[in-house]
Coordinates of C-alpha atoms in Angstrom, one line a residue:
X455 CA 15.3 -17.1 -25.8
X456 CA 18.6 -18.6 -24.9
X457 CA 19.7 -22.4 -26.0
X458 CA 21.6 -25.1 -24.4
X459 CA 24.6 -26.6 -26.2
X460 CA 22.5 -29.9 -26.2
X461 CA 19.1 -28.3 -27.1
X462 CA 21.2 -26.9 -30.5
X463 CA 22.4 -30.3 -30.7
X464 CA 18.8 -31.5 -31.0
X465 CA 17.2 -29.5 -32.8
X466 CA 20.1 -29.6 -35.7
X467 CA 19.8 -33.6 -35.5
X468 CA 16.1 -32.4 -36.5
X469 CA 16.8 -30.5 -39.6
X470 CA 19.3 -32.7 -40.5
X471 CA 17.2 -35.4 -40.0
X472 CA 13.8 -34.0 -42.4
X473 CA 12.4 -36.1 -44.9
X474 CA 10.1 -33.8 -46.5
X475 CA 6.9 -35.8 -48.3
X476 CA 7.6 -37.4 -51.4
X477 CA 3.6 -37.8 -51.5
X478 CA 0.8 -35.9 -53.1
X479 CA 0.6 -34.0 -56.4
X480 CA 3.7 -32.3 -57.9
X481 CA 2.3 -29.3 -57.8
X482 CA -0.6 -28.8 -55.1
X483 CA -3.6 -26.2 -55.7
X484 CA -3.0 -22.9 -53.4
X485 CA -4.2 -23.8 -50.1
X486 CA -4.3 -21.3 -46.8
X487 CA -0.7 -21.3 -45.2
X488 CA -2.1 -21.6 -41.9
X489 CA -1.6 -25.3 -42.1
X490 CA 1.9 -24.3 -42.2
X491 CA 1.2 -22.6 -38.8
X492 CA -0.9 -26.5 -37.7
X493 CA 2.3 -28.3 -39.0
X494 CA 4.8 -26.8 -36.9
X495 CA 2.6 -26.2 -33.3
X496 CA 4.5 -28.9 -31.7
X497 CA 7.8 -28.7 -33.3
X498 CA 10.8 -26.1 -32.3
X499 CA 9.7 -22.9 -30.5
X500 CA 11.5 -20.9 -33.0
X501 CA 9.6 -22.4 -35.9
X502 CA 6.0 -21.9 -33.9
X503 CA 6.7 -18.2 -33.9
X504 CA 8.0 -17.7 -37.3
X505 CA 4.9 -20.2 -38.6
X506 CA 2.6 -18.2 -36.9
X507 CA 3.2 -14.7 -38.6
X508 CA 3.9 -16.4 -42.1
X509 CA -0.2 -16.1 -42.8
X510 CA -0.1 -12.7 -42.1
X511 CA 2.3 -11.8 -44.7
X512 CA 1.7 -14.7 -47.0
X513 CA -1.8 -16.2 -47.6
X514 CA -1.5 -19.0 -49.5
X515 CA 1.0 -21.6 -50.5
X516 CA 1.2 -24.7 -53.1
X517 CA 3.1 -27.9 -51.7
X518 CA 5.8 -29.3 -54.0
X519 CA 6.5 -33.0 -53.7
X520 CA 9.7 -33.6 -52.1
X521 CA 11.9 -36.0 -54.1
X522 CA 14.8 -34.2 -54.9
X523 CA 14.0 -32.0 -57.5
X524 CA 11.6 -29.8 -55.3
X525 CA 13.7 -26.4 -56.0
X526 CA 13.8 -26.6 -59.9
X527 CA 10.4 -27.9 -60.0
X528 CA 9.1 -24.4 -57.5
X529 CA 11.1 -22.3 -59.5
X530 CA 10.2 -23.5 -63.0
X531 CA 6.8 -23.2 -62.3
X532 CA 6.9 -19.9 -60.4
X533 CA 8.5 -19.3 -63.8
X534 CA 5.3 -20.2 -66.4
X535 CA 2.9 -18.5 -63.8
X536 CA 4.8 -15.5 -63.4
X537 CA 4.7 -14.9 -67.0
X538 CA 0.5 -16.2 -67.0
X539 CA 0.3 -13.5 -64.5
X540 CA 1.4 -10.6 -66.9
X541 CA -1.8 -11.4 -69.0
X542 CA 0.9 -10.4 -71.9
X543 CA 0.9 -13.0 -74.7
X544 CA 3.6 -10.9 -77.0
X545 CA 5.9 -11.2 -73.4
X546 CA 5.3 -14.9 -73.2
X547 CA 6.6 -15.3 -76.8
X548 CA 9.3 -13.1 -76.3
X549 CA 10.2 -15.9 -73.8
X550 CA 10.0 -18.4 -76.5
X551 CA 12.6 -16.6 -78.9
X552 CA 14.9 -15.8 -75.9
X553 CA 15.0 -19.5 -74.6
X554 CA 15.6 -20.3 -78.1
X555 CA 19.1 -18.4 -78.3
X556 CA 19.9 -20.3 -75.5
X557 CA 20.2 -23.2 -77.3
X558 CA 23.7 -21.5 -78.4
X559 CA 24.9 -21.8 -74.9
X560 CA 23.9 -25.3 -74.6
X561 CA 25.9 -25.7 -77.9
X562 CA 29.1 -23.7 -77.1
X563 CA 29.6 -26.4 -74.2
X564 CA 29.2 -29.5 -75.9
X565 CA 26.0 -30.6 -75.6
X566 CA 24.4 -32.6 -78.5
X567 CA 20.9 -30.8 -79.9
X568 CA 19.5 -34.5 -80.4
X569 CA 19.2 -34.4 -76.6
X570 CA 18.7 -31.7 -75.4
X571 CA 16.3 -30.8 -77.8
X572 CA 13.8 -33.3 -76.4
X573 CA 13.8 -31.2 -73.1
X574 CA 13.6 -27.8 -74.6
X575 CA 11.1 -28.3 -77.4
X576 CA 8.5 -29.3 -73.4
X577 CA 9.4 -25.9 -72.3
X578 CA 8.8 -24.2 -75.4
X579 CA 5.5 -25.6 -76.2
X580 CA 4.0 -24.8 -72.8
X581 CA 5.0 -21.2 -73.3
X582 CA 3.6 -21.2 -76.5
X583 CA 0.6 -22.8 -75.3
X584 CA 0.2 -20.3 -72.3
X585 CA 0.3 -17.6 -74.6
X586 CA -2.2 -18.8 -76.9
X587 CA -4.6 -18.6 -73.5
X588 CA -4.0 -15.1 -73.4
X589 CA -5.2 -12.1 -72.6
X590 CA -8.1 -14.6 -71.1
X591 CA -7.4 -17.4 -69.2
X592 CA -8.0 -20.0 -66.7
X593 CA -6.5 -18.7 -63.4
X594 CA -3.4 -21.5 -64.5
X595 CA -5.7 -24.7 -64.0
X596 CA -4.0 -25.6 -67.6
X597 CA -0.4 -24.3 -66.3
X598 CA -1.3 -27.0 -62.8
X599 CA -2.1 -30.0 -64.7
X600 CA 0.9 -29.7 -66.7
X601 CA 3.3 -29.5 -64.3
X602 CA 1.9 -32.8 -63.0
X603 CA 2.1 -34.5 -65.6
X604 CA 5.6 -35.5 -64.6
X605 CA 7.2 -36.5 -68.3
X606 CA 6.2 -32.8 -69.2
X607 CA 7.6 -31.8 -65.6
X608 CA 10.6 -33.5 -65.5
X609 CA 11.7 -32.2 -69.0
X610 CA 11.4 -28.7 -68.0
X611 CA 13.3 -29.3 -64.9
X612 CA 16.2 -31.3 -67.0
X613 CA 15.9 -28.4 -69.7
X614 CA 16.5 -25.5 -66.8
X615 CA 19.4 -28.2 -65.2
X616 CA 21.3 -27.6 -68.7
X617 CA 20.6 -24.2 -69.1
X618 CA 22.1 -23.6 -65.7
X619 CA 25.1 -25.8 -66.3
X620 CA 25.8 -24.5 -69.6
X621 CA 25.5 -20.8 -68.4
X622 CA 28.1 -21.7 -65.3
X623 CA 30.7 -23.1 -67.3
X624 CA 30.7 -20.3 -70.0
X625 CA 30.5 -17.7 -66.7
X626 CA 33.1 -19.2 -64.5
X627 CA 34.2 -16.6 -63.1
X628 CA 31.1 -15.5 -61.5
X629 CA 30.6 -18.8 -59.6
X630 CA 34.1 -20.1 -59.1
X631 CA 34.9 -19.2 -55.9
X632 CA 31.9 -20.7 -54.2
X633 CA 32.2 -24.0 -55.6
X634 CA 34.5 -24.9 -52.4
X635 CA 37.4 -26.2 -54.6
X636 CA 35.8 -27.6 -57.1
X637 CA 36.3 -26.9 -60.6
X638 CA 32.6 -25.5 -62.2
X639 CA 32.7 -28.8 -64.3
X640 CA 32.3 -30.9 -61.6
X641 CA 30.6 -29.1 -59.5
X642 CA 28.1 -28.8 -62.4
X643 CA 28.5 -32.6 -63.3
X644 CA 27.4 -33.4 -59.4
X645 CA 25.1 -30.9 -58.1
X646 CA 23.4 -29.3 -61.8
X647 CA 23.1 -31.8 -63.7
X648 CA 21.8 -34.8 -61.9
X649 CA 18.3 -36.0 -61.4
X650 CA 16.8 -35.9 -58.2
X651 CA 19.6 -33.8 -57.1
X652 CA 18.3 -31.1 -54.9
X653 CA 19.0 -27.5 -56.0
X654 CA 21.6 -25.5 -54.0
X655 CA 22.2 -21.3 -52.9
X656 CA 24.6 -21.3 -55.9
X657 CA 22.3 -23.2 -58.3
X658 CA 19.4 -21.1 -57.4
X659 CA 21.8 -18.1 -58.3
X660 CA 22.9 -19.2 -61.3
X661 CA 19.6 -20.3 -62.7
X662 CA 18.0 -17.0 -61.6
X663 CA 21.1 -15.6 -63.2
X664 CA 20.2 -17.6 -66.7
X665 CA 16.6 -18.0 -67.3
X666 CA 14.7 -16.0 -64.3
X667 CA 16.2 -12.1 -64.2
X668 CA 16.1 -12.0 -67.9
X669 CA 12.8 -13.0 -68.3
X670 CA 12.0 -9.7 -65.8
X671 CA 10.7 -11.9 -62.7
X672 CA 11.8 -11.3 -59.4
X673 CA 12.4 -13.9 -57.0
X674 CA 11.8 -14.3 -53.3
X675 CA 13.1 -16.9 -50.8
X676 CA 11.8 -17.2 -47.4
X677 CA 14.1 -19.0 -45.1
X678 CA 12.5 -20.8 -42.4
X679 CA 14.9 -21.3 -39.9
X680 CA 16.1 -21.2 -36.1
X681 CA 17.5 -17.6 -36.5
X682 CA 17.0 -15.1 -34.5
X683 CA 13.9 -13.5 -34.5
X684 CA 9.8 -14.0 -35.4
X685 CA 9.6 -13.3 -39.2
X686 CA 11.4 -15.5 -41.0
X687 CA 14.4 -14.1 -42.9
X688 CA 14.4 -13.6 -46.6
X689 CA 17.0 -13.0 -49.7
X690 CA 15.6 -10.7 -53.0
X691 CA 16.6 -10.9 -56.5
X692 CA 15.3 -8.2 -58.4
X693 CA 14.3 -8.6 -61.8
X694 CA 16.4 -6.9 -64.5
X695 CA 14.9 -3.6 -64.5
X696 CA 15.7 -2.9 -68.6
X697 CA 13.1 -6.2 -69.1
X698 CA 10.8 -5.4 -66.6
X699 CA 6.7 -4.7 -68.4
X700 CA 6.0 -1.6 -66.7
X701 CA 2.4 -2.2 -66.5
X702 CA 2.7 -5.5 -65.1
X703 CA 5.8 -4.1 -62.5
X704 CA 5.5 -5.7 -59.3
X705 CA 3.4 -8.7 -60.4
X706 CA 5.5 -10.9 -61.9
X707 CA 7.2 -12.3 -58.5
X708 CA 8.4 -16.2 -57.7
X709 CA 8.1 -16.3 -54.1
X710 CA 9.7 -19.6 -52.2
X711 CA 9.6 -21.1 -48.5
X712 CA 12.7 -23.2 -47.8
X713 CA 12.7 -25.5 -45.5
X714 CA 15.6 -27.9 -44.6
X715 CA 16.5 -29.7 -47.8
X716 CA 12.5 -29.0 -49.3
X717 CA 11.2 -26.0 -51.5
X718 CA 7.0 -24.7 -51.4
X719 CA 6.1 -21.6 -53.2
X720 CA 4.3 -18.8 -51.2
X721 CA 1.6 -15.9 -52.3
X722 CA 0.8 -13.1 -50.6
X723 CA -2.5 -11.5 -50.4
X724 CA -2.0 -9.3 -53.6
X725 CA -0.5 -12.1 -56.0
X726 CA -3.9 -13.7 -55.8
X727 CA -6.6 -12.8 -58.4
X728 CA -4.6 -10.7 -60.3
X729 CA -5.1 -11.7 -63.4
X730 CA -7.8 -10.2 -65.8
X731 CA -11.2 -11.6 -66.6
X732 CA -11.3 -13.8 -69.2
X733 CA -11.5 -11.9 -72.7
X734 CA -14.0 -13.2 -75.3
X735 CA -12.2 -12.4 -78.7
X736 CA -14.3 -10.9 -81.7
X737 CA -17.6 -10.7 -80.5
X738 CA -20.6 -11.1 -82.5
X739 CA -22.7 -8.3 -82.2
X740 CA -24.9 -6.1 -84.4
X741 CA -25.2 -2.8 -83.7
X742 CA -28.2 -0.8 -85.5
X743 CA -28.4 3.1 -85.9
X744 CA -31.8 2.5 -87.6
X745 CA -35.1 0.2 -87.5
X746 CA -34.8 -2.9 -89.8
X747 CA -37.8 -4.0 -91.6
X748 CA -38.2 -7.8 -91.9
X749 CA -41.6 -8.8 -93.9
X750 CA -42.4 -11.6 -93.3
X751 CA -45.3 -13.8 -95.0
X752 CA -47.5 -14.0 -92.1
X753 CA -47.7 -10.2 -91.9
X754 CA -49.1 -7.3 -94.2
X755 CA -48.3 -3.0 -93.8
X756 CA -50.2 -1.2 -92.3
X757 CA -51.2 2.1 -91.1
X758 CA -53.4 0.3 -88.0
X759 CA -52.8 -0.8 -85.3
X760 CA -50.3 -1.4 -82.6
X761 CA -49.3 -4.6 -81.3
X762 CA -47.6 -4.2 -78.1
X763 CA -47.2 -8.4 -77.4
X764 CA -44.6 -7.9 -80.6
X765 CA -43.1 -4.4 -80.0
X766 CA -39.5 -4.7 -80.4
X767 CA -36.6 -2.1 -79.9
X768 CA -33.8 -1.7 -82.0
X769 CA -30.9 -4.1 -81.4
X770 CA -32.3 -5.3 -78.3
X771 CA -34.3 -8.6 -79.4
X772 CA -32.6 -12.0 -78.7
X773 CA -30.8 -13.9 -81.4
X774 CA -28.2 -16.8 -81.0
X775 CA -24.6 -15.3 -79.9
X776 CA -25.6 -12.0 -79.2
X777 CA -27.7 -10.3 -77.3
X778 CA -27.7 -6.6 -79.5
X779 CA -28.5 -8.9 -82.4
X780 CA -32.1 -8.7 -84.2
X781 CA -34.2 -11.4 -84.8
X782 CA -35.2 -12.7 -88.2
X783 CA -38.5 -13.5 -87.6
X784 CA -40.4 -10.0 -86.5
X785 CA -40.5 -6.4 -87.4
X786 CA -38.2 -4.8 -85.9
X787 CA -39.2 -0.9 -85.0
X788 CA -40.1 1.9 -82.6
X789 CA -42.0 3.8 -84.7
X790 CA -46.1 4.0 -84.1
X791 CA -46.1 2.4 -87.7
X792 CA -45.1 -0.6 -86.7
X793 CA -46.8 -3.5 -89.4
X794 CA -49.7 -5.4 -87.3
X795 CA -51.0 -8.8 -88.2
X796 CA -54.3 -7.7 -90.2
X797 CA -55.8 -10.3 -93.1
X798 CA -53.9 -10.2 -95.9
X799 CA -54.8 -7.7 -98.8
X800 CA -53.8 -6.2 -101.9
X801 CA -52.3 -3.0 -103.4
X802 CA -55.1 -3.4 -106.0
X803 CA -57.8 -2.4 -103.3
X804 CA -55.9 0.3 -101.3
X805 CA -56.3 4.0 -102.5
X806 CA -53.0 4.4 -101.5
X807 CA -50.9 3.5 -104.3
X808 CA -47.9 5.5 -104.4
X809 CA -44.4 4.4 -106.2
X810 CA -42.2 6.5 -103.8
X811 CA -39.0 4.8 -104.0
X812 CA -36.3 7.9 -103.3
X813 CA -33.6 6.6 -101.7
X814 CA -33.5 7.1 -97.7
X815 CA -31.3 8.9 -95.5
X816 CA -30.6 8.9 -91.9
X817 CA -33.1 10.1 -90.5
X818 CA -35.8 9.0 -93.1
X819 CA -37.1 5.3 -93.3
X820 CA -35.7 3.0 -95.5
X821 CA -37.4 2.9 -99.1
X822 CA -39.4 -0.5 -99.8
X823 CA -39.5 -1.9 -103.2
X824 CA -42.4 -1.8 -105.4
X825 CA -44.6 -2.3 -107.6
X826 CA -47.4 -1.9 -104.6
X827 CA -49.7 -3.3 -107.3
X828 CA -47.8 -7.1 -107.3
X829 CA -47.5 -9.2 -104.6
X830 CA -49.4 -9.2 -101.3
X831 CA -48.3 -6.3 -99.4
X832 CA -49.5 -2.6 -99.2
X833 CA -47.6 0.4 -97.9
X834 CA -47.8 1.8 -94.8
X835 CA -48.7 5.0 -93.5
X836 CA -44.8 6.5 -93.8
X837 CA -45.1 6.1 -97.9
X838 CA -48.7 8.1 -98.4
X839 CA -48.3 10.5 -96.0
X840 CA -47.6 14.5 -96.9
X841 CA -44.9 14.3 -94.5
X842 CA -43.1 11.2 -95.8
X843 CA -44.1 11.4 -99.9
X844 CA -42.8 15.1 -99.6
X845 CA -44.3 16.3 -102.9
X846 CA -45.5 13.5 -104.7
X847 CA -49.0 14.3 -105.6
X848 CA -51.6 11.8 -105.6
X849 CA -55.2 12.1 -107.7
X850 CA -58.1 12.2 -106.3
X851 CA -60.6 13.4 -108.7
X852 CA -61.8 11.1 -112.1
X853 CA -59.6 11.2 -114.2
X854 CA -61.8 12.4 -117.7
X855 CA -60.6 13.7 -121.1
X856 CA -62.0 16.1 -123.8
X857 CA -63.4 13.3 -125.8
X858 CA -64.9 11.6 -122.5
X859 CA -66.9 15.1 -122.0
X860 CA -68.1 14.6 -125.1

């Protein structure tokens, strides 16, 4: 579709003219981009087309207030949830030492520690704290209310501002020639370093250059504008493949939608739910390869009876934090010999007084302490039977000497 002279003419006064909202949350929840679709159905034509096929590439979206420091603020945190994403706490903390050996940059161009240090010291404890979430984690609801928090917020943006700056003036040469005659210092003294000074194409560079490629993150900008054509147009910057986590390869992506003079940060169908179900670290459970016998004073051995309202199976009664963990207050078995609640008796009036105490092996039941004659407990059918007493012989007949015949 063709354009007047004066239609151009309006529709520049437009962009030139957007205020984006400096309302709302710092950093929004995800929402469905087809209110980005909703917000544009009655603006340009150009934008209705391009706004209609964003949802079908990209899902969701999070707003990002619009006061100036939009851009650092999308990029920092596409930064922190790029590295949630990996699920890798060892990665995260690799962060943490490299952004530390930054601090020599900052250094080598004459800023004092005493300040900047207040910034950095933000950045590094959220990194330290994201990786202490990991491998589990809380799909970034931490990571969210962080970032609006805006003292925390604002001194990550300042510390990637100087980490920018200082990495432009110690690599002039790549940025010289697109400062449009200006020397790096200023340019970095009135577009870097600045508050509420919205990022620019050669910021964005150089702080993908400095903190972003290295880290192995790849970034993705989405430029919504009156070009030709119904996608919108976008500019890659592939993460430094020698850093790149092959497992985690192709997850850990920053994607952004410009808009005149305002930054959001888009998702596409695949960035969503990636990360892994929350890990519960050293679990408590107690695994048995044999039954556990648990007297208790309520109950005697026996070789009778079965009592089916208390049959239990190995490692699969409930108890507290596990549920593979036996409880404390039953016998615990699968065999047929399983104790039943008869009336309490003595070894004293059971003929089956045996002191069988060889030690047990897999596959044999465990050996109960004696003597059967003391306390309240007689043996159960395992400790007088031929099968289980092996050779132990038992007598049956009086027991009468020579003298006693006589």
């Amino acid at each position: 579709m063709a354009y007047t002279d004066e239609e151009m003419a309006h529709y520049q006064r437009l962009s030139n003219d957007y205020v984006p909202d400096a309302q709302g949350p710092l950093v929004s929840p995800r929402q469905p981009s087809q209110k980005i679709t909703s917000e544009y159905a009655q603006a340009d034509p150009i934008y209705v087309h391009k706004t209609t096929t964003l949802p079908q590439q990209f899902s969701q979206y999070r707003t990002v207030r619009g006061d100036g420091n939009c851009g650092w603020r999308a990029l920092a945190f596409g930064y922190f949830e790029a590295l949630l994403q990996t699920a890798d706490p060892s990665r995260v903390l690799g962060e943490v030492a490299r952004l530390t050996s930054l601090n020599n940059v900052l250094d080598s161009v004459g800023y004092a520690s005493d300040i900047y240090e207040d910034f950095t010291d933000v950045t590094l404890d959220l990194l330290r704290e994201t990786a202490a979430t990991l491998p589990g984690h809380d799909d970034g609801a931490a990571l969210l209310a962080s970032f609006n928090e805006p003292s925390v917020c604002n001194a990550i943006i300042m510390h990637f501002r100087l980490v920018t700056s200082a990495w432009m003036k110690t690599h002039a040469d790549s940025y010289i020639h697109y400062t449009e005659n200006q020397s790096i210092q200023d340019y970095c003294s009135t577009n870097i370093e600045p508050h509420a000074v919205e990022i620019d194409n050669l910021g964005l560079q150089a702080c993908i250059d400095a903190i972003i490629k290295p880290a192995g993150i790849a970034v993705q900008v989405l430029y919504l504008d009156r070009s030709p054509g119904e996608q919108v147009n976008q500019i890659d910057w592939p993460a430094e493949p020698s850093t790149v986590n092959a497992p985690y390869q192709g997850t850990s992506n920053i994607r952004l939608l410009y808009r005149p003079g305002h930054y959001d940060i888009l998702y596409k169908h695949e960035d969503i739910n990636i990360l892994p179900a929350t890990v519960v670290t050293n679990p408590q459970i107690n695994l048995m390869s044999d039954p556990v016998y648990i007297p208790a004073s309520n109950i005697c051995y026996s070789r009778h009876g079965l009592d089916l309202d208390n049959f239990y199976i190995p490692g699969l009664a409930s108890a507290g934090v596990s549920p593979l963990a036996f409880s404390t207050d039953a016998f615990i078995s699968n065999s047929i010999y399983a104790p039943s609640a008869l009336p309490i008796t003595t070894a004293a009036t059971d003929p089956y007084v045996v002191p069988y105490a060889e030690p047990a092996t897999i596959g044999q039941p465990p050996t109960l302490e004696g003597p059967w004659n003391a306390d309240r407990f007689r043996p159960s059918q395992y400790q007088v039977e031929e099968k289980f007493r092996h050779v132990i012989p038992i007598r049956t007949e009086p027991c009468q000497t020579e003298a006693m015949k006589q």
